[in-house]
mmCIF file with all atom_site columns, C-alpha atoms and ligand atoms in Angstrom:
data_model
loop_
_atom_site.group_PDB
_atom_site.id
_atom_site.type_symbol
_atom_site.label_atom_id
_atom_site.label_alt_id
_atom_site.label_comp_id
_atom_site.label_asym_id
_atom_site.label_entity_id
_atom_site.label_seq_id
_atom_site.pdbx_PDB_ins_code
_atom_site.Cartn_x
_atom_site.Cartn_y
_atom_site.Cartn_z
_atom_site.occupancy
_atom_site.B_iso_or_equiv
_atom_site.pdbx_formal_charge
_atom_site.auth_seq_id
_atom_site.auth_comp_id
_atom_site.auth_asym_id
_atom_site.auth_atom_id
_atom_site.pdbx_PDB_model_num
ATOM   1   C  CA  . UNK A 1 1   ? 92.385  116.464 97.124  1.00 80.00 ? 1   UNK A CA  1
ATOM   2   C  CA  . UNK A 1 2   ? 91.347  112.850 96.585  1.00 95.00 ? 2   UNK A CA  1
ATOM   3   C  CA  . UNK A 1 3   ? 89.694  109.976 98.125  1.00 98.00 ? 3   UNK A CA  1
ATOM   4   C  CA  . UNK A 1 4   ? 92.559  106.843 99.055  1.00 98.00 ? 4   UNK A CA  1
ATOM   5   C  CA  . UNK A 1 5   ? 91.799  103.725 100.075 1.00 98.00 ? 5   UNK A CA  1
ATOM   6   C  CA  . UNK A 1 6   ? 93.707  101.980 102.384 1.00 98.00 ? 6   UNK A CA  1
ATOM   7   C  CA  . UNK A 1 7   ? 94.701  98.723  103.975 1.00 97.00 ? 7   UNK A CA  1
ATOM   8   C  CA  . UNK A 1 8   ? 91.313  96.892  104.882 1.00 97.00 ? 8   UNK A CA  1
ATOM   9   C  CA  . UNK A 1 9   ? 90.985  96.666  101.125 1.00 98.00 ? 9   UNK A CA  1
ATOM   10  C  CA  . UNK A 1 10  ? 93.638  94.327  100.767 1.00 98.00 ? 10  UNK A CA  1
ATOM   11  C  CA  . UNK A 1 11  ? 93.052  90.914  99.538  1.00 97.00 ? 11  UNK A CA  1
ATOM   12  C  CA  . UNK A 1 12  ? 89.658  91.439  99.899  1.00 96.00 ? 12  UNK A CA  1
ATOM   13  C  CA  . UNK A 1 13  ? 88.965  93.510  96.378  1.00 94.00 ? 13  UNK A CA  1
ATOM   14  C  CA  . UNK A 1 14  ? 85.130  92.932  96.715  1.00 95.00 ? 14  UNK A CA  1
ATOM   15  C  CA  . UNK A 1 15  ? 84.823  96.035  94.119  1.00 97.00 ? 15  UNK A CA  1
ATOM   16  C  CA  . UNK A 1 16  ? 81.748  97.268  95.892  1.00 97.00 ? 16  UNK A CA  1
ATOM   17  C  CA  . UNK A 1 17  ? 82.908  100.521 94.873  1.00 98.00 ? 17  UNK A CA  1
ATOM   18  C  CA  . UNK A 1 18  ? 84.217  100.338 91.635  1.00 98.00 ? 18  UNK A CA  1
ATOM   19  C  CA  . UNK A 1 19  ? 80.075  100.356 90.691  1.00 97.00 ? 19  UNK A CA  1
ATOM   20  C  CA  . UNK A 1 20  ? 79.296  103.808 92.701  1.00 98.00 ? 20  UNK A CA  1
ATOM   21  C  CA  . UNK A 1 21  ? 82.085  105.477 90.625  1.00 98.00 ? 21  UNK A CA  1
ATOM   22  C  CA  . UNK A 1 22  ? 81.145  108.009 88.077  1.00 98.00 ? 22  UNK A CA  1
ATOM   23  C  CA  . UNK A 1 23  ? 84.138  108.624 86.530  1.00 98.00 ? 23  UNK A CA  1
ATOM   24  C  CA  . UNK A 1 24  ? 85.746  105.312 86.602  1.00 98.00 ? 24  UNK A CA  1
ATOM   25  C  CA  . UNK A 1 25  ? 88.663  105.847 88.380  1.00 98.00 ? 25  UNK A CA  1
ATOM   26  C  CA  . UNK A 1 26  ? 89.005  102.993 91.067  1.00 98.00 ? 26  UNK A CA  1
ATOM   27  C  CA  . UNK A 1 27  ? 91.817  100.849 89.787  1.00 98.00 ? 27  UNK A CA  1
ATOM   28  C  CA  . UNK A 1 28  ? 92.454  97.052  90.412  1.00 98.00 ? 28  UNK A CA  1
ATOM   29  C  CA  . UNK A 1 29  ? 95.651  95.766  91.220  1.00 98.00 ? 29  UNK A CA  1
ATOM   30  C  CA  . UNK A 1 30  ? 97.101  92.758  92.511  1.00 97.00 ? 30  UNK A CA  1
ATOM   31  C  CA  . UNK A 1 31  ? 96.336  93.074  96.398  1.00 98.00 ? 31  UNK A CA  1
ATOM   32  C  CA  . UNK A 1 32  ? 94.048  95.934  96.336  1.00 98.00 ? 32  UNK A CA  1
ATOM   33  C  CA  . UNK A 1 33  ? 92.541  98.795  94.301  1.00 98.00 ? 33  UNK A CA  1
ATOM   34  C  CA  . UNK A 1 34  ? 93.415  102.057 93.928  1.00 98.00 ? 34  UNK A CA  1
ATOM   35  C  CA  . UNK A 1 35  ? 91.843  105.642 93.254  1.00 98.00 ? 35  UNK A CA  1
ATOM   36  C  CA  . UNK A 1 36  ? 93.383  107.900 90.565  1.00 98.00 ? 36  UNK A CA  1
ATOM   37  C  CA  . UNK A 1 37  ? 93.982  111.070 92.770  1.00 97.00 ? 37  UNK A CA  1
ATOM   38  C  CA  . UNK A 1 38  ? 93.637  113.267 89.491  1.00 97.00 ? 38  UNK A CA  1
ATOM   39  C  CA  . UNK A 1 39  ? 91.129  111.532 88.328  1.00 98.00 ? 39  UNK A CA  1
ATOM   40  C  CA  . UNK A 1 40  ? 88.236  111.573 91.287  1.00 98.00 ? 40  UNK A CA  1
ATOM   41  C  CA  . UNK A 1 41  ? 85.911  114.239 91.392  1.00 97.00 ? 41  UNK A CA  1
ATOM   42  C  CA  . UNK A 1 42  ? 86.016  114.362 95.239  1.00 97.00 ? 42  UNK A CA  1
ATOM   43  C  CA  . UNK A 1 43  ? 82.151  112.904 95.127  1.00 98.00 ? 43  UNK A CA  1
ATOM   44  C  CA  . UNK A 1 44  ? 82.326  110.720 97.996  1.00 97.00 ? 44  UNK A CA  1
ATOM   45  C  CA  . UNK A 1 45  ? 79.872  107.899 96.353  1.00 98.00 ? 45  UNK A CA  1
ATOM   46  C  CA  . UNK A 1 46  ? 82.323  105.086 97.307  1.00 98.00 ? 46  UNK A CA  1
ATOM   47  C  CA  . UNK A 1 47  ? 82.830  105.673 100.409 1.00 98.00 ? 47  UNK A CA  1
ATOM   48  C  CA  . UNK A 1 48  ? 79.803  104.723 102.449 1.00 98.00 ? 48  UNK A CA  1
ATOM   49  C  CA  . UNK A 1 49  ? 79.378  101.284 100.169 1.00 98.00 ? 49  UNK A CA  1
ATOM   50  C  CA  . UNK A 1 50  ? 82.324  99.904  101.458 1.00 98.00 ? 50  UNK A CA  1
ATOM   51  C  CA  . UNK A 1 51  ? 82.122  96.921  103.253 1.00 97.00 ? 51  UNK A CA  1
ATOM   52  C  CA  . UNK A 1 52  ? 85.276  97.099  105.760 1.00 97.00 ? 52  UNK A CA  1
ATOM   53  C  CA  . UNK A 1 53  ? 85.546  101.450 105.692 1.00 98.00 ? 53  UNK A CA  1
ATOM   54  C  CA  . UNK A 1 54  ? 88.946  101.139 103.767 1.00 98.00 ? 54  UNK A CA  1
ATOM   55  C  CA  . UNK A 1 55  ? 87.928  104.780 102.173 1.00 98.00 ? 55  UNK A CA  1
ATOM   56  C  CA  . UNK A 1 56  ? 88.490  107.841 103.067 1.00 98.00 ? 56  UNK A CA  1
ATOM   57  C  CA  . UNK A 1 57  ? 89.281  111.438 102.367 1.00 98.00 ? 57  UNK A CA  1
ATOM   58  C  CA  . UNK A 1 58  ? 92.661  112.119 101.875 1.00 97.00 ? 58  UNK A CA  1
ATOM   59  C  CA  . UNK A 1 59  ? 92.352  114.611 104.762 1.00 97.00 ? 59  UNK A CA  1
ATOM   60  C  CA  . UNK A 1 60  ? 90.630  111.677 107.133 1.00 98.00 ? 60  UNK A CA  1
ATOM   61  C  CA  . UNK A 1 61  ? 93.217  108.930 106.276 1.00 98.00 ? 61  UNK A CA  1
ATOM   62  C  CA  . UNK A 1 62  ? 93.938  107.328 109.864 1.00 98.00 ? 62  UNK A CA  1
ATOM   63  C  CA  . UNK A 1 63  ? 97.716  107.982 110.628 1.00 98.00 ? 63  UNK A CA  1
ATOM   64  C  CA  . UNK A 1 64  ? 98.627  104.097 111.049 1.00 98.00 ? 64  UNK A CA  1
ATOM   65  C  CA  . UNK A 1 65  ? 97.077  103.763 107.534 1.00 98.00 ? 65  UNK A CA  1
ATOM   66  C  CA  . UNK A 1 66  ? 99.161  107.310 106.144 1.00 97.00 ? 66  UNK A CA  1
ATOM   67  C  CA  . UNK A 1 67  ? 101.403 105.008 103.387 1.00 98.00 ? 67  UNK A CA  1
ATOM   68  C  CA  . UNK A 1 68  ? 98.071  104.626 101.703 1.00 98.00 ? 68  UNK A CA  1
ATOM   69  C  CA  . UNK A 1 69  ? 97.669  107.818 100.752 1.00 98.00 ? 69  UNK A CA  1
ATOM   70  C  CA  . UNK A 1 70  ? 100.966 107.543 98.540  1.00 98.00 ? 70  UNK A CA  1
ATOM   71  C  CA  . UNK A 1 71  ? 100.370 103.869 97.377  1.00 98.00 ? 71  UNK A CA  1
ATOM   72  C  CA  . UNK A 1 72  ? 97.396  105.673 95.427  1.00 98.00 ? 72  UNK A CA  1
ATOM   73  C  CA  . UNK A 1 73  ? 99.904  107.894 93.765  1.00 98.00 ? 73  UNK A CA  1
ATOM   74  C  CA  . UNK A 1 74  ? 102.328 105.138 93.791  1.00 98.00 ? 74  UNK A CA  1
ATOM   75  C  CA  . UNK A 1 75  ? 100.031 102.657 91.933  1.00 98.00 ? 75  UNK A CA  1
ATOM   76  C  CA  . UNK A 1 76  ? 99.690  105.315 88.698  1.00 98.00 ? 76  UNK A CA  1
ATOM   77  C  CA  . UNK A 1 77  ? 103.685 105.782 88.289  1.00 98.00 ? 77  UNK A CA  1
ATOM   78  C  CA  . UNK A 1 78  ? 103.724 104.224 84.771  1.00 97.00 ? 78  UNK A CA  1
ATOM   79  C  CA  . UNK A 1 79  ? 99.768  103.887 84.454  1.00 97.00 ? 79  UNK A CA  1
ATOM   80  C  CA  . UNK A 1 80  ? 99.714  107.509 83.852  1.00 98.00 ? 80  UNK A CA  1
ATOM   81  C  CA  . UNK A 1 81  ? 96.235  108.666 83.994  1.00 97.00 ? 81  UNK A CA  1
ATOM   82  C  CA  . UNK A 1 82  ? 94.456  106.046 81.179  1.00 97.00 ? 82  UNK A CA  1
ATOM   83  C  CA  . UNK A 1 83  ? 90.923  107.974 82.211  1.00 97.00 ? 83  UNK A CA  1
ATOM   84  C  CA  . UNK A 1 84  ? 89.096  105.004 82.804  1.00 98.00 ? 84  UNK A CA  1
ATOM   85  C  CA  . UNK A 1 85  ? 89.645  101.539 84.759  1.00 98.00 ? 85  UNK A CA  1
ATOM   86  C  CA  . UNK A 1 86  ? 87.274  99.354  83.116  1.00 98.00 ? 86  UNK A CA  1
ATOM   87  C  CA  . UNK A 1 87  ? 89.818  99.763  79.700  1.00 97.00 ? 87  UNK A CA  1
ATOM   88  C  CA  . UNK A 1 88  ? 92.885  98.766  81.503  1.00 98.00 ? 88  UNK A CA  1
ATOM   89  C  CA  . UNK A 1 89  ? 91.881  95.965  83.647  1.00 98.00 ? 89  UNK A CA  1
ATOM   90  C  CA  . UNK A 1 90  ? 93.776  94.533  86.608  1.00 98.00 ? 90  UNK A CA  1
ATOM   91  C  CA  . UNK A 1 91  ? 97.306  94.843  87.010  1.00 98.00 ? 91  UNK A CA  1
ATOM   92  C  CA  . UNK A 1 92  ? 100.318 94.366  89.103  1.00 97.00 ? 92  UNK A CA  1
ATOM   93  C  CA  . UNK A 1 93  ? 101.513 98.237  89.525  1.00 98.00 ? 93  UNK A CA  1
ATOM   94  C  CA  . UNK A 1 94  ? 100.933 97.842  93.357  1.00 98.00 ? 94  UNK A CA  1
ATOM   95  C  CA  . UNK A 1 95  ? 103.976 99.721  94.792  1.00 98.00 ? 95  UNK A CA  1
ATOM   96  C  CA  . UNK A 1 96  ? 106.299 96.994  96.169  1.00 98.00 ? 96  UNK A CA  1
ATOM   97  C  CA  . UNK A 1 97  ? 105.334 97.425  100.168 1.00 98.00 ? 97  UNK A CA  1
ATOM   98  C  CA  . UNK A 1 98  ? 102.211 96.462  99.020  1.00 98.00 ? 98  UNK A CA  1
ATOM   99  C  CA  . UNK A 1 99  ? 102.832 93.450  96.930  1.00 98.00 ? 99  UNK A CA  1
ATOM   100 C  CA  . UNK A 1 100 ? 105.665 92.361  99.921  1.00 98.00 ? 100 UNK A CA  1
ATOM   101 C  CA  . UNK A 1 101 ? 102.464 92.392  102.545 1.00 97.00 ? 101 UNK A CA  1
ATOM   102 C  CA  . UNK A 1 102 ? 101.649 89.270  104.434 1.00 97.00 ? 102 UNK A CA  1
ATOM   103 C  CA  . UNK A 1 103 ? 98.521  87.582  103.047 1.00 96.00 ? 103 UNK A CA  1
ATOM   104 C  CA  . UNK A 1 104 ? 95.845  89.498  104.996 1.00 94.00 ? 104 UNK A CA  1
ATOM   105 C  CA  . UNK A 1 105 ? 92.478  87.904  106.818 1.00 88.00 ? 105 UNK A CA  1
ATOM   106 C  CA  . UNK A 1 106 ? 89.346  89.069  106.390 1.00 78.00 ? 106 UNK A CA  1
ATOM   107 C  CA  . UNK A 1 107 ? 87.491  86.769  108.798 1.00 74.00 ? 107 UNK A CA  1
HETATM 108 S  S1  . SF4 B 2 .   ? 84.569  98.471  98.499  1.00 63.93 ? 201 SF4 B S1  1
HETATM 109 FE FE1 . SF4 B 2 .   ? 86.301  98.702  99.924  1.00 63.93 ? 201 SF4 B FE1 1
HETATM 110 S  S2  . SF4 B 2 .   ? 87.148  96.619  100.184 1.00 63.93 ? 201 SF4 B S2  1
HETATM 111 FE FE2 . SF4 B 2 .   ? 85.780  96.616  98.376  1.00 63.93 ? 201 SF4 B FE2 1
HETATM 112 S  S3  . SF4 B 2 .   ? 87.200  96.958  96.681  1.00 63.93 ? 201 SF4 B S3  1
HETATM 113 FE FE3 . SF4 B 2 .   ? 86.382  98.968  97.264  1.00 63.93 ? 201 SF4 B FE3 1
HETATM 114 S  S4  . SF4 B 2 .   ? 87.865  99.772  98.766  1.00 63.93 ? 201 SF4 B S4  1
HETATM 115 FE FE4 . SF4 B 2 .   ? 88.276  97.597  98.523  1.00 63.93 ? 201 SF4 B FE4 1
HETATM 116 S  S1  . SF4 B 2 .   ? 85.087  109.889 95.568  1.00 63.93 ? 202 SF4 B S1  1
HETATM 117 FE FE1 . SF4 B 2 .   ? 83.745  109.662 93.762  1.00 63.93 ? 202 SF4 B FE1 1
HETATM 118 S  S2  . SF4 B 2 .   ? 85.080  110.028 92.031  1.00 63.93 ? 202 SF4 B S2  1
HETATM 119 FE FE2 . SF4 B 2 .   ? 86.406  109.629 93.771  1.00 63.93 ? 202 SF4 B FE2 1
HETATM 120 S  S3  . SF4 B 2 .   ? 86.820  107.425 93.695  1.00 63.93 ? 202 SF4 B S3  1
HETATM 121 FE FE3 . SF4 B 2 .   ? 85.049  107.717 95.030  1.00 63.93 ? 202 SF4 B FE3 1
HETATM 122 S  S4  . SF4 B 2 .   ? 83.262  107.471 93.703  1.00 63.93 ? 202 SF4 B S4  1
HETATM 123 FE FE4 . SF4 B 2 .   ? 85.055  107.815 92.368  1.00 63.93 ? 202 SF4 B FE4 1
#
């Protein structure tokens, strides 16, 4: 089991999270970030920290938000699993739904 975040995060990408990591495995892409689902130790740190609840458990995903929890695999297709997203950087591995969504407001 993993943690996935979902849509609130995207175009937002304040990377409140990526700090409470231990294990450095919240990835950035283009429209949003992602969390390695072989990488995460299940800890939960992220979760409270962020701003607009785009985190959950895998098991607590909300059902209109349920492509999320396969963008998260999605995103790692040719990443692989580099053990640490602070090496690789951001990059534009969002799964194509993703990178095809309408610029979204965070007002
Ligand atoms: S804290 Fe939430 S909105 Fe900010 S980057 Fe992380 S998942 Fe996205
Ligand atoms: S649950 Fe823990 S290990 Fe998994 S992404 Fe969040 S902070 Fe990282």
């Amino acid at each position: 089991m993993t943690y996935v975040i979902a849509e609130p995060c995207v175009d937002l990408l304040d990377k409140a999270c990526i700090d409470e990591c231990p294990v450095d495995c919240i990835y950035e892409g283009d429209r949003m970030l992602y969390i390695h689902p072989d990488e995460c130790v299940d800890c939960g740190a992220c979760e409270p920290v962020c701003p607009v609840e785009a985190i959950y458990y895998e098991d607590d995903v909300p059902e209109e938000w349920a492509s999320y929890t396969k963008a998260n695999v999605d995103f790692f297709d040719e990443l692989g699993s580099p053990g640490g997203a602070s090496k690789v950087g951001k990059t534009a591995h969002d799964p194509q739904w993703i990178k095809d969504l309408p610029p979204q407001s965070h007002e």
